[in-house]
XYZ file of C-alpha atoms in Angstrom:
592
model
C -56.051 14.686 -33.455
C -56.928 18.157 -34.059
C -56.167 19.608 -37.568
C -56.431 22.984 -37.852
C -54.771 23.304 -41.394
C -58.161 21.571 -42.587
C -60.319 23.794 -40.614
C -58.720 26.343 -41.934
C -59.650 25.457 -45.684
C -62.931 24.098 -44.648
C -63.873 27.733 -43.611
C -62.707 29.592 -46.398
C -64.924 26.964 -48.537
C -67.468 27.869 -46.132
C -67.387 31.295 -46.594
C -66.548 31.594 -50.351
C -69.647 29.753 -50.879
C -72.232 31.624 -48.498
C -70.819 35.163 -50.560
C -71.526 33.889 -53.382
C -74.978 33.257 -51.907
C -75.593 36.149 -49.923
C -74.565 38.041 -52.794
C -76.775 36.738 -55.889
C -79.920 38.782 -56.831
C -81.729 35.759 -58.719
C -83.426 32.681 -56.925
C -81.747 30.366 -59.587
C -81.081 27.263 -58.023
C -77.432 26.546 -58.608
C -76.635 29.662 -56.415
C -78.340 28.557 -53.522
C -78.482 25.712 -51.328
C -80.122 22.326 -52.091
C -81.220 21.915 -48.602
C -82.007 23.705 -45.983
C -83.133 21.813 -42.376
C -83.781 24.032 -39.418
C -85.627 24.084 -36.187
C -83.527 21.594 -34.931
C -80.789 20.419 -32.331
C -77.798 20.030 -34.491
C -74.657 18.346 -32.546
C -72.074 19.499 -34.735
C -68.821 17.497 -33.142
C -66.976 20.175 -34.196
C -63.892 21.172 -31.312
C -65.730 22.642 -29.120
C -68.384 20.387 -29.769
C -71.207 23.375 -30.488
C -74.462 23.200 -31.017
C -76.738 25.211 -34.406
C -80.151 25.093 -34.838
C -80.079 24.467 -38.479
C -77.632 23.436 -41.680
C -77.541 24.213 -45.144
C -76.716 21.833 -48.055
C -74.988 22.270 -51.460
C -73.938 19.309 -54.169
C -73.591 17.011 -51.023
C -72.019 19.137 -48.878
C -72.559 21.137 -45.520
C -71.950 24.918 -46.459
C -73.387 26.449 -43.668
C -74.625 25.996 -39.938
C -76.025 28.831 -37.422
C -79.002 30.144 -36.707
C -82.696 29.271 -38.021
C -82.806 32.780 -39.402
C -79.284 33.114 -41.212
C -79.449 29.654 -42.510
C -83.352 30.088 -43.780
C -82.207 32.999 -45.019
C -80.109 31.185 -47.518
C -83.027 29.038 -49.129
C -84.531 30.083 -52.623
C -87.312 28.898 -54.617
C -85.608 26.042 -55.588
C -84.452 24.945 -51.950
C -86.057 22.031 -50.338
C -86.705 23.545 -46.808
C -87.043 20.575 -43.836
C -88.611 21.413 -40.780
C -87.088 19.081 -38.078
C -89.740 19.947 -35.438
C -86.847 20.379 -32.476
C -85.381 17.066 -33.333
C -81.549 15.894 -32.517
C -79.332 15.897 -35.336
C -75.872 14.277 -34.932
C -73.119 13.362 -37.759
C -73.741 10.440 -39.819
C -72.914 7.388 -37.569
C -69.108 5.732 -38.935
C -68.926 1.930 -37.616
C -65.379 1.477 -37.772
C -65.656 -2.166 -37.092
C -69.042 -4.202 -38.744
C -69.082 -7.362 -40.534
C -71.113 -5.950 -42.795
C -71.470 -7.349 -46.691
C -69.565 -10.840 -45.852
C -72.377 -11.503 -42.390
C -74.582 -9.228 -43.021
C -74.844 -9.153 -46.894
C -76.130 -12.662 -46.235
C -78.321 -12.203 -43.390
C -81.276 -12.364 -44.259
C -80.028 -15.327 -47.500
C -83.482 -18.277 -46.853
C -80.716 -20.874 -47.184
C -78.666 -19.719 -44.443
C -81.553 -18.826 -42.041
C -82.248 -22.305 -42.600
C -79.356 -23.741 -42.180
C -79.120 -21.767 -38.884
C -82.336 -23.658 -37.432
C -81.261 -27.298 -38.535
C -81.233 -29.189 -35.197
C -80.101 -32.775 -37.046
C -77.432 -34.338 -39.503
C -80.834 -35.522 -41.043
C -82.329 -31.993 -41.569
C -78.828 -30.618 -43.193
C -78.567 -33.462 -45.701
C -82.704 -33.043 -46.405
C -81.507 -29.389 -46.621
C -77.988 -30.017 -48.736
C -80.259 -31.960 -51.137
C -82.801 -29.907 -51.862
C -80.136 -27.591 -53.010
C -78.633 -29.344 -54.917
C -82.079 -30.493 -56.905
C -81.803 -26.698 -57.562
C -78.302 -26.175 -58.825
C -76.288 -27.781 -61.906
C -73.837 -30.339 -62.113
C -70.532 -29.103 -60.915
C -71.524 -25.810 -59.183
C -70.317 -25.940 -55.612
C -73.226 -26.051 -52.912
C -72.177 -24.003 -49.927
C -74.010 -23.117 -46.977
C -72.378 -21.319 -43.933
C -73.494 -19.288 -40.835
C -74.953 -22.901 -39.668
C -75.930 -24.065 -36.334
C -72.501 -23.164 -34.456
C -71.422 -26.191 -32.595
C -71.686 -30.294 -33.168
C -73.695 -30.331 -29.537
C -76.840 -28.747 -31.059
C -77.692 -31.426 -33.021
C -79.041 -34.496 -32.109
C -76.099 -37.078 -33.630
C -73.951 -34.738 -31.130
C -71.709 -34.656 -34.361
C -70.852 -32.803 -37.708
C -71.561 -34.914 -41.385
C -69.060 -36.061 -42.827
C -67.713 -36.580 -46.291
C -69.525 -40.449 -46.071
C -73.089 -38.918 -44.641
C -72.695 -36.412 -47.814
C -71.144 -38.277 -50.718
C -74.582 -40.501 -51.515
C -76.834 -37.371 -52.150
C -74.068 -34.894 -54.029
C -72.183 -37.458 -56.446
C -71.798 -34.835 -59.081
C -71.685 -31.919 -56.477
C -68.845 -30.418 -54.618
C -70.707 -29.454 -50.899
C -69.168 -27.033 -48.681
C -70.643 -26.708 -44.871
C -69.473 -23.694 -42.344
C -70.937 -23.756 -39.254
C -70.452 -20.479 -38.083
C -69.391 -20.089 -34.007
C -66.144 -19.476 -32.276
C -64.644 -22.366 -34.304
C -65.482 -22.003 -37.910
C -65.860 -25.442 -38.419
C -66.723 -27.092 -41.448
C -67.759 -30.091 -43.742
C -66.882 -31.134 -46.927
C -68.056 -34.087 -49.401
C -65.425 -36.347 -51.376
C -65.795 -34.547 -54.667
C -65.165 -30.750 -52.478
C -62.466 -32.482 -51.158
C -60.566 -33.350 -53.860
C -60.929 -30.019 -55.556
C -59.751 -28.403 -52.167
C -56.381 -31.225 -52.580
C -57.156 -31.963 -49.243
C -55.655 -35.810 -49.138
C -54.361 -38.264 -47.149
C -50.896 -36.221 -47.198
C -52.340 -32.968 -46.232
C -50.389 -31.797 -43.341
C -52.121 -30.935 -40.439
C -52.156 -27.007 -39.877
C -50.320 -27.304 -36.725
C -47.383 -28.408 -38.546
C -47.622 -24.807 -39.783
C -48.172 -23.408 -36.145
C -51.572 -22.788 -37.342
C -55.104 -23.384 -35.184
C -57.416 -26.460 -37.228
C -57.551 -30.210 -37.363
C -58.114 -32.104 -40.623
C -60.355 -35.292 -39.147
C -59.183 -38.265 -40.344
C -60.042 -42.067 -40.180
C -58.095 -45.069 -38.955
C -56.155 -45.430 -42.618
C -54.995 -41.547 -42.632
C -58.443 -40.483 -44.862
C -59.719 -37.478 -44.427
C -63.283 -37.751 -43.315
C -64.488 -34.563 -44.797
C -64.950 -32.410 -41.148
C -62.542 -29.377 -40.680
C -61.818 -28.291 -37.500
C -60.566 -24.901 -36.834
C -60.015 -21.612 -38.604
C -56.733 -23.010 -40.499
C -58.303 -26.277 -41.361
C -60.996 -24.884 -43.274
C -59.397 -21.944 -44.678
C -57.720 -25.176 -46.572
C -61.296 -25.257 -48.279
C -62.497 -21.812 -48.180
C -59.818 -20.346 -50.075
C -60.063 -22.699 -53.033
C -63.597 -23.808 -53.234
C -65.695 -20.645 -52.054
C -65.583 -18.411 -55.186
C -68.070 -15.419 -55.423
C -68.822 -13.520 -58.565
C -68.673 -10.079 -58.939
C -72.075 -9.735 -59.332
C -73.612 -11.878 -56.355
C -70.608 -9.615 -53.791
C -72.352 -6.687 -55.717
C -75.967 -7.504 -53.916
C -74.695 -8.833 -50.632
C -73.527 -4.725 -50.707
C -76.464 -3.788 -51.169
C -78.371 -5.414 -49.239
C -75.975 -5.017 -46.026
C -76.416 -1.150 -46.979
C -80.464 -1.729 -46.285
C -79.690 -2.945 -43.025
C -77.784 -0.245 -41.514
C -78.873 2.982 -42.762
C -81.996 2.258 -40.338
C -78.776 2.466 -37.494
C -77.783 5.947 -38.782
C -74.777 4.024 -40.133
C -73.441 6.692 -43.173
C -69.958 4.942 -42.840
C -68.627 0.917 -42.085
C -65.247 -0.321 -41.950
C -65.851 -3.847 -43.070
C -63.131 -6.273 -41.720
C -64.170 -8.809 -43.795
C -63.009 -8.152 -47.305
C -61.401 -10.802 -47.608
C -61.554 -14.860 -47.206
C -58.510 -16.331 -47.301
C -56.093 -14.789 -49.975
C -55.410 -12.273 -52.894
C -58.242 -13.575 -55.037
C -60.891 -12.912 -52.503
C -59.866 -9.286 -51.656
C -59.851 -8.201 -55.076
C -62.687 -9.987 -56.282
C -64.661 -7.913 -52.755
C -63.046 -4.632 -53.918
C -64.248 -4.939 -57.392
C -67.489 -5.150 -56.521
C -67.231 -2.396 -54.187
C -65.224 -0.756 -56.667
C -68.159 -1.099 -59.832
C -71.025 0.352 -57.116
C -68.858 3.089 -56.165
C -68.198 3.543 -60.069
C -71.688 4.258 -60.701
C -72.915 5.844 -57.754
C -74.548 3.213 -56.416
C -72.758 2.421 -53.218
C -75.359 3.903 -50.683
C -72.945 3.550 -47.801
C -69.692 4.794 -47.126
C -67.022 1.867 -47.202
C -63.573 1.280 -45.767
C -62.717 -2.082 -47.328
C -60.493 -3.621 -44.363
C -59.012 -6.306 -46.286
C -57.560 -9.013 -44.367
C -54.143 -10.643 -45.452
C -53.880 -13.965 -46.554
C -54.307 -17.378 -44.668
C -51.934 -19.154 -43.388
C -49.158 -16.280 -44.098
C -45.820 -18.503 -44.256
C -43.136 -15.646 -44.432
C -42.168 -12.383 -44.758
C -41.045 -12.908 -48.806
C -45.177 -14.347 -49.111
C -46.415 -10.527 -47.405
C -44.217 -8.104 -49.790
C -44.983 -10.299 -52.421
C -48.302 -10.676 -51.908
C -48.894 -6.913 -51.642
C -46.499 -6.000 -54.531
C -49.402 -7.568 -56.555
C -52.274 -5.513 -55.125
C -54.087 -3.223 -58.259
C -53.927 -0.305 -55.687
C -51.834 2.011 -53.334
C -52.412 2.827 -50.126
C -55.326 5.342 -49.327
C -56.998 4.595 -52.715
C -60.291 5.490 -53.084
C -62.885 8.577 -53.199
C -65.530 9.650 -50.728
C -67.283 6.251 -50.777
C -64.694 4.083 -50.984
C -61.520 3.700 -49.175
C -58.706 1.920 -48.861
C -55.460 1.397 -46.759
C -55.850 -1.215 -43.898
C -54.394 -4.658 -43.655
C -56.136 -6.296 -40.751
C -54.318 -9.685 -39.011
C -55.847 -11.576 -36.263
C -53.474 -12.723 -33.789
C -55.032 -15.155 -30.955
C -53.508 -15.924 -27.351
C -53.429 -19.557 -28.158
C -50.406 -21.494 -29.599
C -50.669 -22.755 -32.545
C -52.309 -19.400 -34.077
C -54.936 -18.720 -36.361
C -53.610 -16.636 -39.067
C -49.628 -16.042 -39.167
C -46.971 -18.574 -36.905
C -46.329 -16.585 -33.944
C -42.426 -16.379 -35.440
C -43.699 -14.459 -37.786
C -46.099 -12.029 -36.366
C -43.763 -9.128 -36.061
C -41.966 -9.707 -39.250
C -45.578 -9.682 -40.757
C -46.621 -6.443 -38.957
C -42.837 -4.707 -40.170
C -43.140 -6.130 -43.886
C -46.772 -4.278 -43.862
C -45.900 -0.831 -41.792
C -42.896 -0.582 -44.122
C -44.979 -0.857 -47.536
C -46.817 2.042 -46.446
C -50.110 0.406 -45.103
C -52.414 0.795 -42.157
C -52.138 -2.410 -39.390
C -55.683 -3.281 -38.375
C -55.011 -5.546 -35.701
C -56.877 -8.245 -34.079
C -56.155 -9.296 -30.791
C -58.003 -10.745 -27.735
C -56.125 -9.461 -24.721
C -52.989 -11.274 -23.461
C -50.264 -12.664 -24.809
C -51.453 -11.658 -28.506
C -51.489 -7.996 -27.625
C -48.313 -7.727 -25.770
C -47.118 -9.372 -29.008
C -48.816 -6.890 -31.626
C -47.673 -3.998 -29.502
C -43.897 -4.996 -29.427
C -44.205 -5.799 -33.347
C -45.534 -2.287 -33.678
C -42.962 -0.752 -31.440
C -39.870 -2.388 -33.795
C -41.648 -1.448 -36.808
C -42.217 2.160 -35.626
C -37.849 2.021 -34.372
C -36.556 0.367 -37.556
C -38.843 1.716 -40.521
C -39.462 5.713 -39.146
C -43.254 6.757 -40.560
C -44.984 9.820 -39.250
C -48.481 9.530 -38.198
C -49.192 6.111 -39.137
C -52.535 5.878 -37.389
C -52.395 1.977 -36.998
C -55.184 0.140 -34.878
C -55.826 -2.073 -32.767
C -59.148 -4.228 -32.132
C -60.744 -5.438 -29.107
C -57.841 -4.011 -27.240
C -59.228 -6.007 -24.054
C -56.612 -6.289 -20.727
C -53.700 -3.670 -21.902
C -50.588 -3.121 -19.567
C -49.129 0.130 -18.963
C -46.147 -0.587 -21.320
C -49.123 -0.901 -24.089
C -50.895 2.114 -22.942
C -47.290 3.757 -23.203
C -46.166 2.263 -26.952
C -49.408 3.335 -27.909
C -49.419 7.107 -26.913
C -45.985 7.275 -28.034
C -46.531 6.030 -31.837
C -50.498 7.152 -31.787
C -51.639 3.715 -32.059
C -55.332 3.820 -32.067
C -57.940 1.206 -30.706
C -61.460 -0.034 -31.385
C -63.162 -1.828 -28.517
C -66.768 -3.060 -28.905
C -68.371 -1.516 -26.130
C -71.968 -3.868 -27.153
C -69.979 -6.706 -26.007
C -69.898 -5.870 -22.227
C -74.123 -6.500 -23.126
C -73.604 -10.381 -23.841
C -70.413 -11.513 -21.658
C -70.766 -13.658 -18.579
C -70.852 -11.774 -15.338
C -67.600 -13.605 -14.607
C -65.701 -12.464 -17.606
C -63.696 -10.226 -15.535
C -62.560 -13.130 -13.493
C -62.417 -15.606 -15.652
C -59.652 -13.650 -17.794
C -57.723 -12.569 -15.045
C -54.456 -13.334 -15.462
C -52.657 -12.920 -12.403
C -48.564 -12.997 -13.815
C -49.994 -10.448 -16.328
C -51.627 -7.063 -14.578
C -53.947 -5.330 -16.954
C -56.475 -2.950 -16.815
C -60.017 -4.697 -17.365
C -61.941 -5.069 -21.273
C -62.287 -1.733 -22.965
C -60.829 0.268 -20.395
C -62.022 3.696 -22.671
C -61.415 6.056 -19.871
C -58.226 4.610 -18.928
C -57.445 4.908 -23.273
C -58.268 8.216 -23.416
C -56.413 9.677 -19.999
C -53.155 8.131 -21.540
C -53.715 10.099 -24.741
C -54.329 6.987 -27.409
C -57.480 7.479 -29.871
C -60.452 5.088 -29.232
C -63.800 4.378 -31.478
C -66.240 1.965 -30.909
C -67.755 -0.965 -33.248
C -70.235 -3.220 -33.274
C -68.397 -6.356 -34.919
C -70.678 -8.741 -34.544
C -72.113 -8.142 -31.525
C -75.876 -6.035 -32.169
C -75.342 -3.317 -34.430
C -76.094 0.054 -33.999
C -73.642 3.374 -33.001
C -76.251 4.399 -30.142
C -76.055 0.458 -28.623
C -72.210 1.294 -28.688
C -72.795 4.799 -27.066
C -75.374 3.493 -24.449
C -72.327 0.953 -23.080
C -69.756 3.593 -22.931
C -71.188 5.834 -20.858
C -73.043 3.078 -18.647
C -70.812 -0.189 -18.500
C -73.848 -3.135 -18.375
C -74.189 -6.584 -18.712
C -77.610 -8.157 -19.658
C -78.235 -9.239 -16.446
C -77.558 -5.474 -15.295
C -74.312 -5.770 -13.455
C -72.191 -2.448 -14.113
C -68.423 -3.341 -15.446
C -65.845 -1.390 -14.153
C -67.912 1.961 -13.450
C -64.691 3.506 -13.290
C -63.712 3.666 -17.209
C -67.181 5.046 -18.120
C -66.807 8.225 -20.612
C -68.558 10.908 -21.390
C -71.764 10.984 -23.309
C -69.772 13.867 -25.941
C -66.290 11.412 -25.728
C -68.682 8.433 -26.897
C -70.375 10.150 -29.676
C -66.836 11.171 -31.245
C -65.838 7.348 -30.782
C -69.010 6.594 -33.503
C -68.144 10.126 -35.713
C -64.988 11.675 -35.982
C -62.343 9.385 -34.634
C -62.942 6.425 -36.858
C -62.897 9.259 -39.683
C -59.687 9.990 -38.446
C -58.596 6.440 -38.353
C -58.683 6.521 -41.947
C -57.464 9.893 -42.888
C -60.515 10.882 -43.430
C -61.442 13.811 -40.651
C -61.180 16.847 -43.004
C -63.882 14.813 -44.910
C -66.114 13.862 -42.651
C -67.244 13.233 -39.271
C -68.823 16.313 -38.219
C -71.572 19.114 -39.421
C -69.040 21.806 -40.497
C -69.150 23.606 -43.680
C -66.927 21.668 -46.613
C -67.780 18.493 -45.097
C -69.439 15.671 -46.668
C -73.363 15.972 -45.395
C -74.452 12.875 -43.882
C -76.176 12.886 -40.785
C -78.896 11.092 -38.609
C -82.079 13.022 -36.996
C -82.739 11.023 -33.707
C -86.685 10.744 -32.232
C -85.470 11.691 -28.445
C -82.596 14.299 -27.634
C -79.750 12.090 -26.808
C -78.618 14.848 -24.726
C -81.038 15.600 -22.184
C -82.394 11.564 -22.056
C -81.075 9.475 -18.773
C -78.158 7.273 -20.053
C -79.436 4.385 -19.326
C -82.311 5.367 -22.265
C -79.826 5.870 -25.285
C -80.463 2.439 -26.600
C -83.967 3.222 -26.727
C -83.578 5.948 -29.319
C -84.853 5.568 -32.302
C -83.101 6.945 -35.511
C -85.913 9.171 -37.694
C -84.127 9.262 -40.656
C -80.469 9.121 -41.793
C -78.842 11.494 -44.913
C -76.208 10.308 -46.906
C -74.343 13.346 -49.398
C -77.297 15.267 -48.682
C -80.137 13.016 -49.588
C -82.120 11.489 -47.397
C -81.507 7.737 -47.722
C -83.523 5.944 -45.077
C -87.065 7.513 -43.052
C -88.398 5.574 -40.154
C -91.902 4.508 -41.210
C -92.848 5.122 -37.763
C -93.608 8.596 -36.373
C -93.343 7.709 -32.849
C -90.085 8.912 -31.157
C -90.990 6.433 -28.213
C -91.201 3.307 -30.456
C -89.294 0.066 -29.532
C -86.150 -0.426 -30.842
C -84.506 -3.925 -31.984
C -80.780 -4.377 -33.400
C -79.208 -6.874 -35.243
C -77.423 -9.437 -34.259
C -75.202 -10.661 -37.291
C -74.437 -14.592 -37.258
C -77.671 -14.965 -35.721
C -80.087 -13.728 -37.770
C -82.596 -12.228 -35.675
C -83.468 -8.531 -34.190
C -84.219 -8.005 -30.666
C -84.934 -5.206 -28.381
C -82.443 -5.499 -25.904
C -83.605 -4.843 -22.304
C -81.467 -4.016 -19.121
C -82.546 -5.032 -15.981
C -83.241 -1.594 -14.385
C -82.728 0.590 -16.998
């Protein structure tokens, strides 16, 4: 992963730029740094992983780390100066995997939260109509993020299109429930616009996970079962502007720069087809524009649902406004992401088709962002990557693979062999059953256990750590690496812990080198991009089983500060998100 050629340049930049500033006899500020912090504990993640005491800062950039006195030395009048009273400074935090302006963009959104807490069919149509007293004839009312499954509320039941129809004649209404099965309902008049009728075929005709609920005469009764059922709706009825995507960004930004979060891959640019992925990276595009995307962004755009053939794919992409790798330093893009599910039918592509899918994308030039759960799925992903890799040649392709739960040794093989990279969520071990392990087991199939990292690493294949939608935060992410626990305290597979320096690089420079990006970012080295996070406890020297408890100070972005912890105290609680739930919590260990 190592590339020296960059290092190389990075240096001279490095250098070029401190003689010019050794060398000036003037304390104009143009010829010396913007920033200077020092008196710190600066983690640079460099190779050998080194540690300064301070950094300087010029036009966005890190152009110089050492000493307190050779860096101070730098500073002239003009040179803000930022005593970091012994304080831990690591690279800004890069969540490769967050669902971050489609889930959390609407987070904190009053309708959702209440459409979370609705207990009844009575409360959602109370709720349904009260927005629709507030919205004009026509516009689609659409609620999702809901109350998960039909057994939390008292009917035991979804509404349907008859329970709806009465209060939204002139409305189309548009339900998702959120939960493992993405369920949703629909009125008459949504529908209709949807051309859901009667002669719909079922999405298992198509190999495809869903159920369209129908009555005794063949009617659909408006409830959508399943992730192919209502992408039937989705695709055609949910419709964002520009402008609303454009403040779901924004507002998803507020919520992680308290993480340390300078960089998210968002999986989630997307809905259900070409219209949806542009209309996302347009409004990423138009912040990025004007300078007003605070985070860093890879848009992982998600291909089209249900994907019917190879022909769809290339011509799907052949219509894309962009190559791959577009972008600039706060927006990038060049990863296709599929979701591929043990169960038959599948979710998102016939399992025919899977590998055709995966060669029609490796051979256009793209990344492969790959969603599997363990099993069948990833045996299958792996061999589609394997025959892409044997019949379409590409050099350093860098695709990935997410979850990456239960892999075989001919997995861990393929993958060291073609540098196929993975992205476990570690902050999952927190909130799976104790039996997970055994439940899972498949005994025709032997695998290594979920998010074997040690066992990734040994075999040579790149791993980074998420947060998906478990709670987000890099240092929840880093506290499971390197300790393995379940709520309830039970230790999972002690055996694949990593290091504490191995788990920092899985939330810094790998996923910048997942997207090309490592010469860029990813560590405090001169030439690089200067976004960091100053921690309130040494992350270091604390007892692992502490790192959750850590709260982030403040967190720089290009060499401003963008976020400062209101609160002083480097011993304060700490809560994380939870996205789809729409709550923060401290999370507590037992023993730890």
């Amino acid at each position: 992963m190592k590339n020296r050629k960059g290092s190389f340049l990075r240096g001279l930049l490095g250098l070029a730029l401190l003689g010019t500033l050794s060398g000036c006899g003037t304390d104009l500020g143009v010829l010396h740094p913007d920033t200077v912090l020092f008196n710190g504990k600066i983690v640079t993640v460099d190779e050998d992983f080194s540690i300064a005491e301070a950094v300087a800062i010029k036009a966005g950039k890190f152009i110089a780390v050492g000493s307190n006195a050779r860096i101070r030395g730098l500073a002239g009048d003009f040179t803000e100066v930022v005593d970091l009273e012994g304080r831990t400074v690591l690279p800004g935090f890069n969540d490769p995997h967050v669902h971050f302006a489609h889930t959390l963009g609407f987070e904190e959104d009053e309708w959702a939260t209440r459409f979370r807490g609705t207990k009844s069919i009575q409360e959602i149509l109370a709720l349904v109509q009260e927005r629709i007293d507030q919205t004009p004839a026509g516009e689609l009312v659409w609620f999702f993020l809901g109350p998960g499954s039909p057994d939390r509320l008292e009917e035991g039941r979804y509404p349907n299109r008859r329970d709806l129809d009465p209060i939204s004649p002139q409305n189309p209404v548009f339900l998702e429930y959120g939960g493992a099965g993405s369920n949703a309902s629909a009125n008459s008049l949504a529908l209709r616009q949807a051309g859901i009728t009667r002669r719909t075929p079922q999405p298992s005709t198509q190999n495809l996970i869903g159920e369209i609920m129908k009555d005794a005469s063949g009617q659909p009764t408006g409830v959508l079962l399943g992730r192919g059922a209502v992408a039937l709706a989705h695709r055609v009825l949910v419709r964002h502007s520009t402008d609303t995507l454009v403040k779901t960004i924004q507002h998803a930004s507020e919520m992680v720069l308290p993480y340390g979060i300078t960089t998210v891959g968002d999986p989630n640019t997307n809905v259900s087809g070409l219209r949806d992925n542009q209309t996302w990276v347009q409004a990423y595009q138009r912040l990025s524009a004007r300078g007003d995307l605070t985070v860093r962004v890879n848009s992982i755009m998600r291909l089209p649902i249900p994907i019917q053939s190879t022909d769809e794919i290339l011509e799907w992409l052949d219509h894309l406004l962009f190559d791959p790798g577009f972008g600039n330093d706060t927006l990038h893009l060049g990863q296709f992401k599929i979701v591929i599910y043990d169960s038959s039918p599948s979710y998102q592509v016939p399992r025919e088709n899977v590998k055709k899918v995966i060669k029609a994308v490796h051979r256009a030039g793209w990344q492969l962002y790959i969603h599997v759960g363990g099993g069948e799925s990833y045996d299958l992903a792996i061999e589609g990557l394997e025959e892409a890799h044997q019949e379409f040649p590409r050099e350093d392709a860098r695709h990935i693979i997410t979850h990456a739960r239960f892999p075989t040794d001919r997995i861990l093989e393929v993958q060291s062999r073609y540098g196929i990279m993975v992205e476990p969520q570690t902050g999952n071990f927190y909130t799976m059953s104790d039996d997970y392990e055994e439940r899972m087991a498949d005994p025709d199939r032997p695998a290594y256990g979920p998010a074997p990292l040690r066992t990734y690493l040994d075999r040579g294949v790149s791993v980074m750590t998420g947060s998906d939608q478990g709670p987000v935060g890099p240092l929840f992410t880093i506290f499971e690496a390197v300790n393995r626990l379940r709520s309830s305290g039970k230790v999972i597979n002690p055996e694949e812990r990593i290091t504490l320096e191995e788990a920092i690089r899985a939330v810094t420079i790998t996923p910048a080198y997942s997207t090309f990006q490592e010469d860029l970012k990813g560590s405090i080295e001169p030439g690089k991009l200067a976004d960091l996070v100053v921690l309130g406890r040494d992350i270091l020297t604390v007892p692992p089983e502490e790192i959750k408890d850590i709260p982030v100070m403040r967190t720089m972005i290009g060499g401003e500060f963008v976020y400062t912890n209101p609160d002083p105290d480097p011993n304060q609680e700490v809560e994380y998100w939870y996205p789809t739930r729409g709550y923060r919590a401290v999370l507590e260990v037992p023993g730890s």
